[in-house]
Coordinates of C-alpha atoms and ligand atoms in Angstrom, one line a residue:
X521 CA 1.2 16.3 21.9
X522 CA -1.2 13.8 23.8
X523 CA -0.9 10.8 21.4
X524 CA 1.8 8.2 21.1
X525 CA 3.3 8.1 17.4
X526 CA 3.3 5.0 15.7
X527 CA 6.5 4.8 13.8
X528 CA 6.0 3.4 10.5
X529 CA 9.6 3.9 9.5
X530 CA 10.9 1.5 12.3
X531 CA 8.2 -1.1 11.9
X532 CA 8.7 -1.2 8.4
X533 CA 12.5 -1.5 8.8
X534 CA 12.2 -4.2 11.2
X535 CA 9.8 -6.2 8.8
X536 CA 12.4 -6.1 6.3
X537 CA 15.1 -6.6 8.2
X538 CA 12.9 -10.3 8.9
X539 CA 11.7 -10.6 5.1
X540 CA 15.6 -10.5 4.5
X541 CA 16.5 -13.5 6.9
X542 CA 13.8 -15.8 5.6
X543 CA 14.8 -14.5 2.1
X544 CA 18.7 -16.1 2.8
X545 CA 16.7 -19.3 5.2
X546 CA 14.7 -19.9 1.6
X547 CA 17.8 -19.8 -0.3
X548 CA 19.6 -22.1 2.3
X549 CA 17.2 -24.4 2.5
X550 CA 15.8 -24.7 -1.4
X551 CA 17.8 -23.0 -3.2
X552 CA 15.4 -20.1 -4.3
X553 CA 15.6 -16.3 -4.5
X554 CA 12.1 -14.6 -4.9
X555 CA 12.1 -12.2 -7.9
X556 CA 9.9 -9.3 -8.0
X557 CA 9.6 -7.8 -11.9
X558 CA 8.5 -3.8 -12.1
X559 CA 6.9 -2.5 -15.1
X560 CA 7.3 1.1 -15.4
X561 CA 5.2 3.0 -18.6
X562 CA 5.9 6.8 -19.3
X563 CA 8.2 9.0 -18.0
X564 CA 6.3 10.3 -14.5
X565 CA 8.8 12.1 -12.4
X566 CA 7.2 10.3 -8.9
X567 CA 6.4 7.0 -10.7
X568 CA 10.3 6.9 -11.4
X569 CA 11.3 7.7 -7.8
X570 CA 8.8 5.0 -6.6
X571 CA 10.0 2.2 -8.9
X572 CA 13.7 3.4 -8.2
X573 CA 12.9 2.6 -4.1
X574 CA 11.1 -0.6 -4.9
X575 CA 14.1 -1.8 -7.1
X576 CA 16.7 -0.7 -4.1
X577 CA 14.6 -2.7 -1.2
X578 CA 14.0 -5.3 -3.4
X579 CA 18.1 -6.0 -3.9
X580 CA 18.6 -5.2 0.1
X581 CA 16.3 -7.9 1.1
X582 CA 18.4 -10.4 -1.0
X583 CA 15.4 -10.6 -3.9
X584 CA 16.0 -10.5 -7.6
X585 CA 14.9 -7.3 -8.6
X586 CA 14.1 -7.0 -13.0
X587 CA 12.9 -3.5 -13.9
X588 CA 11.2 -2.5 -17.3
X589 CA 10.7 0.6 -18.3
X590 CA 8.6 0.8 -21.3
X591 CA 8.0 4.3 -23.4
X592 CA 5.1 6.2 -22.4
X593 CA 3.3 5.5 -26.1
X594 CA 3.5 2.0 -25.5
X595 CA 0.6 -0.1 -27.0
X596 CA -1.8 -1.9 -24.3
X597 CA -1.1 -5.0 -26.5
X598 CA 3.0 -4.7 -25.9
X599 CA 2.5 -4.0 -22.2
X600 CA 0.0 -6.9 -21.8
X601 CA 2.4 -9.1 -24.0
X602 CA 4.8 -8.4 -21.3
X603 CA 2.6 -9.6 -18.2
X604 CA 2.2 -12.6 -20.2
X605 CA 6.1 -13.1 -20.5
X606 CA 6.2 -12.2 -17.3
X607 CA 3.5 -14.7 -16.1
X608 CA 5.7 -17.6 -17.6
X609 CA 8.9 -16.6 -16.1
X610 CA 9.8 -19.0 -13.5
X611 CA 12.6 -16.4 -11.8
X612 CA 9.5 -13.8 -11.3
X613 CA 7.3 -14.4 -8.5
X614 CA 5.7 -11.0 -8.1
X615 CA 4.5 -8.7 -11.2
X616 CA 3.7 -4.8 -10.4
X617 CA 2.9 -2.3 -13.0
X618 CA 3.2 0.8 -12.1
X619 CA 0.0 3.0 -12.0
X620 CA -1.2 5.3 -13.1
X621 CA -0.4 3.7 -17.0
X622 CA -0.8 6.6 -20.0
X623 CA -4.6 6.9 -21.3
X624 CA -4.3 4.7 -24.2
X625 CA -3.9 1.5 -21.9
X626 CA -6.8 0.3 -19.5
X627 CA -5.4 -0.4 -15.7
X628 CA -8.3 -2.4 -15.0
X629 CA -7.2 -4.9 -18.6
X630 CA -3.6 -4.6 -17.1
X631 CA -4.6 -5.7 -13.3
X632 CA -6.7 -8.8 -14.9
X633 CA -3.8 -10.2 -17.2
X634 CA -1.6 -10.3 -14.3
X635 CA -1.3 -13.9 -12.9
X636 CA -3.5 -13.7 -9.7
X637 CA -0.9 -16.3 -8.1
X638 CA 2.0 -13.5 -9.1
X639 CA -0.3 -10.2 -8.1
X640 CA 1.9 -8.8 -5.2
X641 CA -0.5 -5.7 -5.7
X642 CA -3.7 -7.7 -4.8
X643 CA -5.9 -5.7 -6.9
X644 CA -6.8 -8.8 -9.4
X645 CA -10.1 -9.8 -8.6
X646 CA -9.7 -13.2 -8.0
X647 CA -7.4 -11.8 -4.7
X648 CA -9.9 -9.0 -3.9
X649 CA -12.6 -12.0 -4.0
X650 CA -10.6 -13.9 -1.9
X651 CA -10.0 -11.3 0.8
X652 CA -13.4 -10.6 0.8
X653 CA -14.5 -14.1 1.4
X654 CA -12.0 -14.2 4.3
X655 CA -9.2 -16.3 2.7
X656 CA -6.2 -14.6 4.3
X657 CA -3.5 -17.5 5.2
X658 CA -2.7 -20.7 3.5
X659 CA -2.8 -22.4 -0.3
X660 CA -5.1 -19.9 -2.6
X661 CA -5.2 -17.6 0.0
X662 CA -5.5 -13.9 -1.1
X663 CA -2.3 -11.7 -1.8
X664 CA -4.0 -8.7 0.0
X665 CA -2.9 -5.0 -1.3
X666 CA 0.2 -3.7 0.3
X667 CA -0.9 -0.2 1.8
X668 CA -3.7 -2.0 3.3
X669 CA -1.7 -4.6 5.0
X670 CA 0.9 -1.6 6.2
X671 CA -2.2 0.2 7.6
X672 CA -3.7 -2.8 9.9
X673 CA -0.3 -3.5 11.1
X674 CA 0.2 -0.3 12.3
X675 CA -2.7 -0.3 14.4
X676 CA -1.6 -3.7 15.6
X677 CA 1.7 -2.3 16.6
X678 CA 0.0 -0.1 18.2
X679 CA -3.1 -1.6 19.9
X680 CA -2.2 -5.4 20.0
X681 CA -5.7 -7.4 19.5
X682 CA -8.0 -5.3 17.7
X683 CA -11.0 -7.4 18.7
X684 CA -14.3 -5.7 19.2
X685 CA -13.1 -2.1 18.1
X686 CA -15.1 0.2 16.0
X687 CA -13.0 0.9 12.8
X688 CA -14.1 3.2 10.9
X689 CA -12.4 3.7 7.3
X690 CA -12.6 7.1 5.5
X691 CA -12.6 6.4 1.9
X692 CA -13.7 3.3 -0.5
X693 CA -11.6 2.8 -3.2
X694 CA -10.0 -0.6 -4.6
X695 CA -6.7 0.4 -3.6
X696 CA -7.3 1.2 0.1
X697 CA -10.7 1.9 1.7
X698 CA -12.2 -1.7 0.6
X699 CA -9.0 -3.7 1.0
X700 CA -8.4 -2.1 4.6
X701 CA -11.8 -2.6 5.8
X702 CA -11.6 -6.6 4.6
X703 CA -8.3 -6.9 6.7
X704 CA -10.0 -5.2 9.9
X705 CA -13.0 -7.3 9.3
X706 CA -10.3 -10.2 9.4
X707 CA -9.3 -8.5 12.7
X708 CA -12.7 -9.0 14.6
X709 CA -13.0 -4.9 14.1
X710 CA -16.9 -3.7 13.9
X711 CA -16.4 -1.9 10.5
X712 CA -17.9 0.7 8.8
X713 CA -16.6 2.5 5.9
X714 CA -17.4 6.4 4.8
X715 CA -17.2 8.4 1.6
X716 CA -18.1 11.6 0.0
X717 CA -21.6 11.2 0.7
X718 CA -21.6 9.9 4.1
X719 CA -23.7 12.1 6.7
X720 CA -22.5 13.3 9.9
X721 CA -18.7 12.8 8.9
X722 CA -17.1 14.1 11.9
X723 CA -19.8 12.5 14.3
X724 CA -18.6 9.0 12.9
X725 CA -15.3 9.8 13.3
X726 CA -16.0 11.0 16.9
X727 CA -17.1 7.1 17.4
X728 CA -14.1 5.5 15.7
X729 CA -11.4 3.5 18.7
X730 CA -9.2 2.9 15.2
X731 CA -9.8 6.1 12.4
X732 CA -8.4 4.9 9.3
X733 CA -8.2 8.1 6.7
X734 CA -7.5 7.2 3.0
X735 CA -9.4 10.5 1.2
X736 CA -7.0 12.1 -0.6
X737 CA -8.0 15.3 0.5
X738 CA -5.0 17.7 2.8
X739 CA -6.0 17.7 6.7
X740 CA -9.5 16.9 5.8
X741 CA -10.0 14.7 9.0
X742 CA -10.0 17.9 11.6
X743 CA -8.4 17.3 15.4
X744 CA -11.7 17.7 16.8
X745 CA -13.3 14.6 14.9
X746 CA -11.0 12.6 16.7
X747 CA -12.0 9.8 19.4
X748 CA -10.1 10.4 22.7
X749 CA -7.5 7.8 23.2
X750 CA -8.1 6.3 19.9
X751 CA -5.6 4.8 17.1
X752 CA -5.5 7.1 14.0
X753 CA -3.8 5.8 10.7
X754 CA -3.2 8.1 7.9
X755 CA -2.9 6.6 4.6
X756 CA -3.1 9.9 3.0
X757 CA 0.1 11.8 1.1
X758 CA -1.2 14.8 -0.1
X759 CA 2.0 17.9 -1.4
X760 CA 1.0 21.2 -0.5
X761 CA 2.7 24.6 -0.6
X762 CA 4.7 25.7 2.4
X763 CA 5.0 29.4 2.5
X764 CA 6.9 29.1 6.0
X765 CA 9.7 27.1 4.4
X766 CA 10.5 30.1 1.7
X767 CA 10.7 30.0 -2.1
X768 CA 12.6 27.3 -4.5
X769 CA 15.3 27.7 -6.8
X770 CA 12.2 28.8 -9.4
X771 CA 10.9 31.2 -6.5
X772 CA 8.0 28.9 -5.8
X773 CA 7.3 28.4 -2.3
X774 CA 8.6 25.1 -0.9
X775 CA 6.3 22.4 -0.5
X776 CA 5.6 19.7 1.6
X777 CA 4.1 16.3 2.3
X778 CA 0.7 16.5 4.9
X779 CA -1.7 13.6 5.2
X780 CA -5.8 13.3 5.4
X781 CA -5.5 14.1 9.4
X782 CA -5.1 17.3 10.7
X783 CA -2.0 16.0 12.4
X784 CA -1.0 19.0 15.0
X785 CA -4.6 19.0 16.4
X786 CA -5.6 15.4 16.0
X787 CA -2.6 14.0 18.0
X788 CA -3.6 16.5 21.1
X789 CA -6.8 13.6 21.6
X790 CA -5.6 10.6 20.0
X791 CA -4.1 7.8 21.8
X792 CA -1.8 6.6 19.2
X793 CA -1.0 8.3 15.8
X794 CA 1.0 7.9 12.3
X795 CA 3.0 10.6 11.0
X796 CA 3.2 11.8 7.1
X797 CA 5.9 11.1 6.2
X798 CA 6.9 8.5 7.9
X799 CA 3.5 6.2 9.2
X800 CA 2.0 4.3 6.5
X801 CA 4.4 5.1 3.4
X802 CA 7.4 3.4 4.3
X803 CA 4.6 0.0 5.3
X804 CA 3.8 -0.4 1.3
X805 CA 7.0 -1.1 -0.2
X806 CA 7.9 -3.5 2.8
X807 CA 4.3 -5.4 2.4
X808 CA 5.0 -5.8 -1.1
X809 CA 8.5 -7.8 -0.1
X810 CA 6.1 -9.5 2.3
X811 CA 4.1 -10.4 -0.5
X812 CA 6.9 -11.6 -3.4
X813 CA 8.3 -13.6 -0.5
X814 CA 4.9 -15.2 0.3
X815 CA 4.1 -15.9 -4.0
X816 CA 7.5 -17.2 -4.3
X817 CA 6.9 -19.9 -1.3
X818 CA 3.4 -20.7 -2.4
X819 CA 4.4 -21.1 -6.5
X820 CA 6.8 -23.8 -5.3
X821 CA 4.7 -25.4 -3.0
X822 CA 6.7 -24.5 0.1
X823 CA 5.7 -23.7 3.8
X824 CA 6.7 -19.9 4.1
X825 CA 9.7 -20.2 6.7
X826 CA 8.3 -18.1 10.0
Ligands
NDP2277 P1 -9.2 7.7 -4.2 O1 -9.3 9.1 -4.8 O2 -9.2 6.5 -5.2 O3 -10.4 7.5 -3.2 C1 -10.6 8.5 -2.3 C2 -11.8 8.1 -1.4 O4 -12.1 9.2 -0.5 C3 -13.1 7.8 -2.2 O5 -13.7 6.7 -1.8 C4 -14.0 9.1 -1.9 O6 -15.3 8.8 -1.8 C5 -13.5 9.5 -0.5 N1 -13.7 10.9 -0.3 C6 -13.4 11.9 -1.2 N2 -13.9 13.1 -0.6 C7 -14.4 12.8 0.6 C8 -15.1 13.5 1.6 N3 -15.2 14.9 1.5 N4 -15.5 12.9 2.7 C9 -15.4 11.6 2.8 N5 -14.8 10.8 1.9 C10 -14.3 11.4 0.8 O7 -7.8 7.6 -3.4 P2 -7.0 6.4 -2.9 O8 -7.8 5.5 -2.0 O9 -6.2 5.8 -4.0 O10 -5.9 7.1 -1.9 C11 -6.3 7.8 -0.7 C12 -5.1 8.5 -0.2 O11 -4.1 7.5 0.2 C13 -4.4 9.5 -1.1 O12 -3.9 10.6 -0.3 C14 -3.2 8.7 -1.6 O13 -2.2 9.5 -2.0 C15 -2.9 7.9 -0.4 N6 -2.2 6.7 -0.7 C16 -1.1 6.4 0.0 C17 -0.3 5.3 -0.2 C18 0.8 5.0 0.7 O14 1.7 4.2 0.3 N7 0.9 5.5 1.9 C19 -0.7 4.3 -1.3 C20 -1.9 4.6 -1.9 C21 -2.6 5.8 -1.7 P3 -16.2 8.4 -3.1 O15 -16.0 7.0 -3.4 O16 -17.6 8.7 -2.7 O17 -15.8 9.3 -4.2

């Protein structure tokens, strides 16, 4: 293997590890703990796990952590009756409902009656407006999504100043394509962004010094669509059968977790390269302490302590 890995698990750590001490210097100094509230609908077995990690970092950072887990035939009006209660409470600075919610509740009605000021996700679209329009630091600035931020920080780790590079992101969607090409935007990157009907995939990928990959799709990015010497961040985490690793309890083969990049081959020409697991995953959940720490400051008016 050529490329360098970027360790997501360590940066992440260490961003935690700082999000605690101005988490206690906050305390110390005003006398406030940052709550983060997670709303959980239904029953789903991943959903659970991921809710279960958010609560645990939440507490290790020194943050109130208030979970609610709500039955999965839950009205939208009792879920949205809870944002609002949510919304009022002065101990919760960050709101995140768990998605995907069960069919008989709209995410998009959920994602607007979230307080923008308490949207640790950043998908309200008063904070995608305001990454968009550039408005990353300071009063109103935008609470950007927390993959995103975990993604450009990476490849910051990684490269330092990302002036001037071509970035190209694979994929579009609220959650990560758009948001992450805003932030490198915000990086002085030259963007462009692909999708399912972009031409000449593989020739745009051959021209990209950072290769972000947020499809969805196993080890779609191949090795040989990677820039030599470039900075590849994979935001994808895909399960797929694992023959090699023999059969489960239930005599299913094993599975395990692969991202968008075909890693093995890809990391022969890249310069510097996330894992799966271990690259962008562990980044989310410590951008979204990032973020609770950031509402809490701004929702009482108080410079965020460096
Ligand atoms: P979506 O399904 O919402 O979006 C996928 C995007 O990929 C779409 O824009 C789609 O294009 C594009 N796409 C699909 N097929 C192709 C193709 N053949 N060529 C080029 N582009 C294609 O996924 P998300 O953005 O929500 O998630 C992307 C990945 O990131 C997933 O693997 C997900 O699990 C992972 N993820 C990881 C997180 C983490 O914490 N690390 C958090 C969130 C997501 P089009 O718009 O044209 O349909």
């Amino acid at each position: 293997m050529a490329a360098t890995l970027i360790d997501g698990k360590k940066i992440a750590a260490e961003l935690r590890g700082a999000i605690g001490a101005r988490v206690s210097a906050l305390q110390a100094a005003h006398n406030l703990t940052p709550g983060l509230a997670v709303v959980l609908v239904g029953e789903d077995a991943a959903s659970q796990v991921y809710v279960r990690n958010k609560g645990i970092a939440t507490r290790e950072v020194g943050m109130q952590s208030f979970e609610y887990r709500l039955p999965a035939d839950t009205s939208q009006r009792v879920l949205l009756d809870k944002v609002n209660e949510l919304n009022d409470d002065s101990a919760v600075h960050g709101i995140l409902v768990q998605f995907p919610v069960p069919e008989q509740i709209s995410q998009q009605t959920v994602i607007d009656t979230i307080s923008p000021d308490k949207d640790v996700d950043g998908l309200h679209p008063i904070n995608a407006g305001r990454l968009a329009s550039g408005h990353l630091t300071g009063p109103g600035a935008a609470l950007a999504p927390c993959t995103p931020q975990g993604s450009v920080m990476l490849a910051r780790a990684a490269l330092g100043d990302l002036t001037g590079a071509h970035a190209l992101v694979v994929g579009r969607s609220n959650l990560v394509g758009k948001p992450v090409a805003q932030l490198l935007l915000a990086e002085n990157c030259t963007v462009s962004i692909a999708h399912s009907r972009t031409r000449d995939l593989a020739g745009l990928c051959r021209s990209a010094d950072v290769l972000v990959a947020a499809v969805g799709i196993p080890e779609m990015v191949k090795g040989d669509w990677v820039k030599p010497g470039s900075c590849v961040i994979d935001v994808g985490i895909n399960r797929v059968e694992a023959p090699e690793k023999g059969l489960d309890d239930a005599g299913r083969p094993k599975t395990k977790l692969v991202g968008d990049v075909a890693f093995d081959d890809a990391a022969q020409l890249a310069g510097h390269i996330t894992p799966v697991p271990g690259g962008v995953g562990p980044m989310t959940i410590a951008c979204l302490l990032q973020n609770t720490l950031t509402a809490a400051c701004r929702q009482h008016d108080i410079d965020e302590i460096a």
